[in-house]
XYZ file of N, CA and C in Angstrom:
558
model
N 104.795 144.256 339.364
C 103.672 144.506 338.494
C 103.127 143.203 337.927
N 103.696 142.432 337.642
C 103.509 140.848 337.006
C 102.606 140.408 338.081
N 103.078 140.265 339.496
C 102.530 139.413 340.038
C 101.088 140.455 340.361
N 100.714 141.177 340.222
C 99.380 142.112 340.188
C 98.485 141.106 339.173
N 99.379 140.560 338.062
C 98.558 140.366 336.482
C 98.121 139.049 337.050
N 99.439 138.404 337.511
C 99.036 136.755 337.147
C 98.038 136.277 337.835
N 97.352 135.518 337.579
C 96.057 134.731 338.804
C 96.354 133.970 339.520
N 96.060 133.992 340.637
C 96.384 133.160 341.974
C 95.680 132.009 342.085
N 95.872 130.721 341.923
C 95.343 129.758 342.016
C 93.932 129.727 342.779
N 94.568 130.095 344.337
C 93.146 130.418 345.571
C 92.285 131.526 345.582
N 93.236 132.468 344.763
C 92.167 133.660 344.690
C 90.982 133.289 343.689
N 91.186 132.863 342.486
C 90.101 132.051 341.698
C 89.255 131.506 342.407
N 89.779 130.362 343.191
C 88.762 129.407 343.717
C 87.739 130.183 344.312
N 88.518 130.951 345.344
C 87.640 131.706 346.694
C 86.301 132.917 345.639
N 86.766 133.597 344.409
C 86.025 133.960 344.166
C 85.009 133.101 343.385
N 85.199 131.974 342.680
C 84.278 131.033 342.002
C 83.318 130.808 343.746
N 83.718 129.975 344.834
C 82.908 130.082 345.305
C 82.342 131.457 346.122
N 82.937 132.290 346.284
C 81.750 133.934 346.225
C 80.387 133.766 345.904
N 80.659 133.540 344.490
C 79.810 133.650 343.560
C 78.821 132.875 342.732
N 79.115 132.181 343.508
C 78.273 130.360 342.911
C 76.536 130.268 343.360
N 76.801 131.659 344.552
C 75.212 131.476 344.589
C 74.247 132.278 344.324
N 75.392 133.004 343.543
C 74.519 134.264 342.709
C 73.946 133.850 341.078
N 72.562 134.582 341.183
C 72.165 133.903 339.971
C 71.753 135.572 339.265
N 71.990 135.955 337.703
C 71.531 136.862 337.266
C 70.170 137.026 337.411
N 70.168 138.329 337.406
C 68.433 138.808 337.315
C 67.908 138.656 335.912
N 66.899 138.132 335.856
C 65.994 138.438 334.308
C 65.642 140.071 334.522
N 66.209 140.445 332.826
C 65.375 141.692 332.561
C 64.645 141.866 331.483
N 63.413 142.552 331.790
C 62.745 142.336 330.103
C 63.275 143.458 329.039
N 63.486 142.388 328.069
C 64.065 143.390 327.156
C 63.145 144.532 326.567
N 63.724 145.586 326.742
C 62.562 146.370 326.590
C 62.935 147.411 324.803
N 62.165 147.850 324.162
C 62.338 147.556 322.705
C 61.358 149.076 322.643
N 61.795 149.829 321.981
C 60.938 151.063 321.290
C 59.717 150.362 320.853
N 59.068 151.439 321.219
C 57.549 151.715 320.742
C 57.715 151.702 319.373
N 58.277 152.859 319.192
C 58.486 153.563 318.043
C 59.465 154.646 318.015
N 60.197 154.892 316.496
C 61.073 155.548 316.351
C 61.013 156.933 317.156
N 61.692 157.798 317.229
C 61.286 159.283 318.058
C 61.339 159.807 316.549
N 60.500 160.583 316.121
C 60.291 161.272 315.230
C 59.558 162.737 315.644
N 60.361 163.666 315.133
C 60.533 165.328 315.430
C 59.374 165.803 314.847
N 58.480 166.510 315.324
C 57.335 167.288 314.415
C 57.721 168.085 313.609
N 57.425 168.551 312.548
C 57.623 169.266 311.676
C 57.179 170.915 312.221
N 57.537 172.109 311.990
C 57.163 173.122 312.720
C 55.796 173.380 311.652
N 55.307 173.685 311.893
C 53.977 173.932 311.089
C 53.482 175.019 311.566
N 52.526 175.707 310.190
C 52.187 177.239 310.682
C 50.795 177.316 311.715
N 50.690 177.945 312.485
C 49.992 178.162 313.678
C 47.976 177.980 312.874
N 47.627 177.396 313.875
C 45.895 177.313 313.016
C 45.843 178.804 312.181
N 45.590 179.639 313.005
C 45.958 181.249 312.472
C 46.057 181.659 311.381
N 46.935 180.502 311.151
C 48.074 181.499 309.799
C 47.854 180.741 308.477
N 47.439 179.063 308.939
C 46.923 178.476 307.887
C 45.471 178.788 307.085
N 45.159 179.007 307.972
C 43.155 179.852 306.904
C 44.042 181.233 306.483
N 44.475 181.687 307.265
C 45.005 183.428 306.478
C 45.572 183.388 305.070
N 46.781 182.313 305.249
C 47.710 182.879 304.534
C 47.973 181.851 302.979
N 47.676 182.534 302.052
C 47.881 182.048 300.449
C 49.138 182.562 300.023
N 49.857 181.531 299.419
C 50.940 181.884 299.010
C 51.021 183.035 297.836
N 49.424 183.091 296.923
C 49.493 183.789 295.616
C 49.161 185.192 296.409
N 48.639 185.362 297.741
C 48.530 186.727 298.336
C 49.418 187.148 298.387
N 50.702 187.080 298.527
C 51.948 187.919 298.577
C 52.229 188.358 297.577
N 52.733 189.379 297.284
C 53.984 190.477 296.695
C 55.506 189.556 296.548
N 56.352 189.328 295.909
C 57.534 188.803 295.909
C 58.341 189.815 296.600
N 59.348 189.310 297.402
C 60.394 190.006 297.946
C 61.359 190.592 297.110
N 61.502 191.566 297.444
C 62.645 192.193 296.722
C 63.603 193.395 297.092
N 65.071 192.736 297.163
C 66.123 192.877 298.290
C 65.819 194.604 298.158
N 65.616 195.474 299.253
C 65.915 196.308 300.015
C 64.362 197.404 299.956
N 63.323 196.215 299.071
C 61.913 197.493 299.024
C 61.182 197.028 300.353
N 60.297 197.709 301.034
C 59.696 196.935 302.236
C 58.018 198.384 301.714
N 57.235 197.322 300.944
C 56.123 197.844 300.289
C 54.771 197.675 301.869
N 55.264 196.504 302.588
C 54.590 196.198 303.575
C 54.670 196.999 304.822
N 55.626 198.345 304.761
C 56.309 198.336 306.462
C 55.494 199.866 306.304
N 55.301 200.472 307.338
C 54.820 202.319 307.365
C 56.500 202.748 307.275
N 56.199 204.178 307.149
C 57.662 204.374 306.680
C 58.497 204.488 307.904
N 58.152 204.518 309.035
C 59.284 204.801 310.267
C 60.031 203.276 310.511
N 59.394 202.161 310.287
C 59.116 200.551 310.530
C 60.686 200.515 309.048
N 60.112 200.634 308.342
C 61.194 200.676 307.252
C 62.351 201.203 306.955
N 62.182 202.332 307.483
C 63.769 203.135 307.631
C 64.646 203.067 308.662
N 63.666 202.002 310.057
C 65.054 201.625 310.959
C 65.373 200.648 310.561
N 64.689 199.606 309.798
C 65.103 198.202 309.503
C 66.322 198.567 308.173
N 65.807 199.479 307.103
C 66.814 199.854 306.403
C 68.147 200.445 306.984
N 68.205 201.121 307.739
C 68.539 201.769 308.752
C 70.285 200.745 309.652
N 69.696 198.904 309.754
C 69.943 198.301 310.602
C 69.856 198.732 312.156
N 68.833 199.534 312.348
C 68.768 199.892 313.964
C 67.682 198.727 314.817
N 67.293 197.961 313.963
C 66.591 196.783 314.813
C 67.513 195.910 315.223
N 67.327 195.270 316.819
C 68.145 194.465 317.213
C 67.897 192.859 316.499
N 69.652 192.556 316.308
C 69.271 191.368 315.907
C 69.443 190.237 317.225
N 68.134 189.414 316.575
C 67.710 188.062 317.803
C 68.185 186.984 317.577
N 68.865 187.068 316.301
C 69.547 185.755 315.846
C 69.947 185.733 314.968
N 71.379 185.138 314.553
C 72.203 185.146 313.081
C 72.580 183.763 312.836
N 72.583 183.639 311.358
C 72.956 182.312 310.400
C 74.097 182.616 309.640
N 75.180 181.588 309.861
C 76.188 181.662 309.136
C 76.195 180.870 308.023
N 75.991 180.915 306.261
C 76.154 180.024 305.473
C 77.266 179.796 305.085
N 78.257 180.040 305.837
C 80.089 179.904 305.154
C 80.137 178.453 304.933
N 80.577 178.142 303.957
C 81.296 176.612 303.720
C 79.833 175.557 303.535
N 79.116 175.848 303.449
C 77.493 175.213 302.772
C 77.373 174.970 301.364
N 77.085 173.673 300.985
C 76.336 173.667 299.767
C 75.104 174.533 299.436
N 74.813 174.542 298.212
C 73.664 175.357 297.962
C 72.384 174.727 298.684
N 72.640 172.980 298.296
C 71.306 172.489 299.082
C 71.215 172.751 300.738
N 72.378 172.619 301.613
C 72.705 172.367 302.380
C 71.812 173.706 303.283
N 72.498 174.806 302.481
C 72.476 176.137 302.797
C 71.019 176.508 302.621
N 69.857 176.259 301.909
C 68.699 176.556 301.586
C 67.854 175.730 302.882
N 68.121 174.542 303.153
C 67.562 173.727 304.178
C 67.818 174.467 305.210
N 68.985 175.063 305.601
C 69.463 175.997 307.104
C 68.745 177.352 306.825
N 68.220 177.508 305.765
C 67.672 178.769 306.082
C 65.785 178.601 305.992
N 65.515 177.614 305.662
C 64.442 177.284 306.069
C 64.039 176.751 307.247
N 64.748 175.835 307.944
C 64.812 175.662 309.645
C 64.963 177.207 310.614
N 66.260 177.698 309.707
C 66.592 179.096 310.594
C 65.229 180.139 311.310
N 64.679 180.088 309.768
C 63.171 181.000 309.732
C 62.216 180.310 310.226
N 62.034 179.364 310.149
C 60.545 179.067 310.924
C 60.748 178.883 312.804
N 62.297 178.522 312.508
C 62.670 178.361 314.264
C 62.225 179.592 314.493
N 62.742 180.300 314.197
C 63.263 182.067 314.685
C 61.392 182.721 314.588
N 60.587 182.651 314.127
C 59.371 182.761 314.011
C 58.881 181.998 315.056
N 58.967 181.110 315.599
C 58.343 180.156 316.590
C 58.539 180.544 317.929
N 60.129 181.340 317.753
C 60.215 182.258 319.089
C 60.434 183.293 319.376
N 59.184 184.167 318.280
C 58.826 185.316 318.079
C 60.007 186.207 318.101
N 60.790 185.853 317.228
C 62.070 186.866 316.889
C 61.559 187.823 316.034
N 62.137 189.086 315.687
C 61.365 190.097 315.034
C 62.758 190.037 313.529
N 64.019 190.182 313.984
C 64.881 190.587 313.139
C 66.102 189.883 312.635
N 66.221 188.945 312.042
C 67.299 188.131 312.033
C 68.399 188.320 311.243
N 69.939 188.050 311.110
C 70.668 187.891 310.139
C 71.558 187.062 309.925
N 71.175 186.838 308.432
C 71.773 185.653 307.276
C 72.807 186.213 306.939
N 74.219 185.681 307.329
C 75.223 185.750 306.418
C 75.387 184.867 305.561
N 75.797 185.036 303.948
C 75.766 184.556 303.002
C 77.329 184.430 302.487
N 77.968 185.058 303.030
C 79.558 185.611 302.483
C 79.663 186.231 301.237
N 80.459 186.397 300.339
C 80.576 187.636 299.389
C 80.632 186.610 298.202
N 81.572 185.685 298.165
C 81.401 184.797 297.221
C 83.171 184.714 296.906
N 83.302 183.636 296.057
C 85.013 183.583 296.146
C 85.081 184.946 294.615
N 86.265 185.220 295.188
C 86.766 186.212 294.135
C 88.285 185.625 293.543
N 88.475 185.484 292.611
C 90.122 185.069 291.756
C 90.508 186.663 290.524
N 91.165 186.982 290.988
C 91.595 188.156 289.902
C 91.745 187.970 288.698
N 92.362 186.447 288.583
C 92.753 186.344 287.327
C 91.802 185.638 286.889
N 90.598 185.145 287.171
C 89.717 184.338 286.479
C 87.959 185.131 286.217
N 87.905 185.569 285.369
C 86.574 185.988 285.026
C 85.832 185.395 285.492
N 85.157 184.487 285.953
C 84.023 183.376 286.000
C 83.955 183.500 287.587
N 84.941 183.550 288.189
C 84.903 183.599 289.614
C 84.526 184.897 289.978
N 84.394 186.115 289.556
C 84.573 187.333 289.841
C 83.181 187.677 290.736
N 82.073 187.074 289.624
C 80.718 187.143 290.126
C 80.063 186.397 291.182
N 80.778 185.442 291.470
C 80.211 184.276 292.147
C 80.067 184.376 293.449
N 78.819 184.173 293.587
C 78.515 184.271 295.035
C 76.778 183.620 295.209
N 76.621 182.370 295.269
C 75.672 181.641 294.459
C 74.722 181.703 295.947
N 75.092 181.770 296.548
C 74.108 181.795 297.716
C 73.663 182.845 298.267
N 75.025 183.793 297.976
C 74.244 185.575 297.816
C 73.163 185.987 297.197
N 73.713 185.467 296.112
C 72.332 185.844 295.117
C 71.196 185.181 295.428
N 71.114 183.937 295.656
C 70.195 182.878 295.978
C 69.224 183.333 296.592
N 69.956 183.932 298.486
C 68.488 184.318 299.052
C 67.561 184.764 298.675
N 67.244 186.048 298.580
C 66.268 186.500 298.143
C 65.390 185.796 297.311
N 65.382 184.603 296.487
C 64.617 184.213 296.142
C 64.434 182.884 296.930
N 65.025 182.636 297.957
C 64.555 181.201 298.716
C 63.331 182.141 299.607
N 63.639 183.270 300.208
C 62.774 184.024 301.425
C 61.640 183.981 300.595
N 61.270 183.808 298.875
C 59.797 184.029 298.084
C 59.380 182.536 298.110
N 60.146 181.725 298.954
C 59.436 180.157 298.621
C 58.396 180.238 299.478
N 57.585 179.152 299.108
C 56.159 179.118 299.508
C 56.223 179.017 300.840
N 57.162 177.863 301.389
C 57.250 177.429 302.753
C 58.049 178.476 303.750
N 58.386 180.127 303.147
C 58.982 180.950 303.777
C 58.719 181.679 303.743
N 57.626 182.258 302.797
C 57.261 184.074 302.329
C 56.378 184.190 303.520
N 55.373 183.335 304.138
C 54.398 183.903 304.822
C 55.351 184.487 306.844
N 56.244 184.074 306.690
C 56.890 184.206 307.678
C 57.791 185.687 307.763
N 58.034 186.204 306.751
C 59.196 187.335 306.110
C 58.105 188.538 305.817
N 58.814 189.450 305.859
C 58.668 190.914 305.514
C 59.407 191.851 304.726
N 60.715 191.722 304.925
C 61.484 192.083 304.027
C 62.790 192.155 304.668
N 63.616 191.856 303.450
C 64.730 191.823 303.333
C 65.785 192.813 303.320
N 66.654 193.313 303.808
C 68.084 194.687 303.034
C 69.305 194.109 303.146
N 70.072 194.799 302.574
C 71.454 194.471 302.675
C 72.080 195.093 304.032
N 72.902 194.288 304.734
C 73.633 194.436 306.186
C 73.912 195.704 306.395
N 74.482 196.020 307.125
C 75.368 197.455 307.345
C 77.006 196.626 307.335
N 77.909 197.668 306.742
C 79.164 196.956 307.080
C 79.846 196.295 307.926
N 79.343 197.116 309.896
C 79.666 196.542 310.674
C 79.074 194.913 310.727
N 77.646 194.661 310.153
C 77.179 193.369 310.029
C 77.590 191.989 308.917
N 78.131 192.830 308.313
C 79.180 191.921 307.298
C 78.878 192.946 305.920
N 78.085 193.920 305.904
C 78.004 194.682 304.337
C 77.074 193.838 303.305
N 78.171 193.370 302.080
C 77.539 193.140 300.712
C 77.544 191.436 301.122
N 77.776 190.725 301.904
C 77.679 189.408 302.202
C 77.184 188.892 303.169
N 75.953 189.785 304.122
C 75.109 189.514 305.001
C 73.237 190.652 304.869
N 72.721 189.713 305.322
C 71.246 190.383 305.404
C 70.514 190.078 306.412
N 69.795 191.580 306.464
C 69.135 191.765 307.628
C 67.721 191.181 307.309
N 66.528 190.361 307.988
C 65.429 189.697 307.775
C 64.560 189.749 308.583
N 63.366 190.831 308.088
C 62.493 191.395 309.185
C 61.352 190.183 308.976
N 61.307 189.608 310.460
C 60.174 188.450 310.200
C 58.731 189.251 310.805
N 57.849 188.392 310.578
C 56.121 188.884 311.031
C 56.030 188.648 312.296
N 55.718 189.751 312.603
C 55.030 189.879 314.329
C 53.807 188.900 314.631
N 53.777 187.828 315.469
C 52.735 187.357 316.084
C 51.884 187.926 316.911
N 50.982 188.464 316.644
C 50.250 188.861 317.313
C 48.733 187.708 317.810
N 48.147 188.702 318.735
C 47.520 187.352 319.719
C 46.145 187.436 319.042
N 45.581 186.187 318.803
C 43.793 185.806 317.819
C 42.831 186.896 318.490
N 41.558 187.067 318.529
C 40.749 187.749 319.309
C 40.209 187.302 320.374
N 40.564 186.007 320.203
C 39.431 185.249 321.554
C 40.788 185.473 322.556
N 41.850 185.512 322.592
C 42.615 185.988 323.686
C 43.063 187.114 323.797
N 43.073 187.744 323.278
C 43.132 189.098 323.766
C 42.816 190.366 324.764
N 43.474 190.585 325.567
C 43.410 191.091 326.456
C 42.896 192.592 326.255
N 41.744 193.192 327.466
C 41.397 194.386 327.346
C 41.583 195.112 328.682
């Protein structure tokens, strides 16, 4: 194994001259334009003349004032399929509000109809009063889905079915895209 390591006097030489008449290539260093920077999802021409934030109704967990009643009682129901779920386990509050604002506008962009947010239940301690209630991101949603940069996307909100996690997940009926008039097909 040693003699694998050590260098051979002639083997040096023979490769110094190999190589003596090789000269590197110039390459141009080549250097960003510019940073890659991600577009922001932004609401469709459409939706920006439509939609005022003071036009909405505030959300409020399990009324759906917007839906006809058959639209509402499967979503209450949980009989709409879900197209996509968010887990907030182990999230800061900030952390957790940012993932559910990406979550929703993604999930809108590729015309998902029904999504669900798990939130978890919140820690519980028997022996400590203060912990009993806590569940800061449970409670939270419902009022992140009324932020400006999220209401026009949402419809309404309910609480899971058990098989979906129960009192620590929600079901989130987003707005149907439908197509402008100038494309519309007859």
């Amino acid at each position: 194994m040693k003699k694998l390591l050590e260098k051979q006097p002639e083997d040096i030489e023979s490769w110094q001259e190999e190589i003596s008449g090789i000269r590197r290539l110039k390459q141009p260093e080549e250097r960003p334009s510019a940073p890659l920077v991600l577009d922001e999802v932004r609401l469709s021409p459409q939706m920006e003349g439509v939609y005022n934030i003071n036009s909405f109704t505030p959300l409020v967990l399990g009324k759906t004032d917007c839906l006809d009643r058959n639209t509402a009682e499967k979503f209450r129901n949980g009989r709409f399929k879900i197209d996509a779920r968010l887990d907030l386990h182990g999230r800061t509050e900030k952390e957790a509000f940012a993932a559910v604002l990406d979550f929703i506008r993604y999930s809108f962009s590729l015309k998902r109809r029904c999504v669900l947010i798990i939130t978890g239940k919140g820690i519980k301690k028997e022996d400590d009063v203060w912990y009993e209630a806590k569940g800061i991101i449970r409670e939270a949603l419902p009022g992140w889905l009324n932020h400006a940069d999220i209401r026009p996307f949402v419809l309404g909100i309910t609480q899971a079915l058990p098989a979906d996690g129960g009192s620590g997940a929600f079901y989130v009926l987003l707005k149907r895209q439908r197509l402008s008039n100038q494309t519309q097909k007859f």
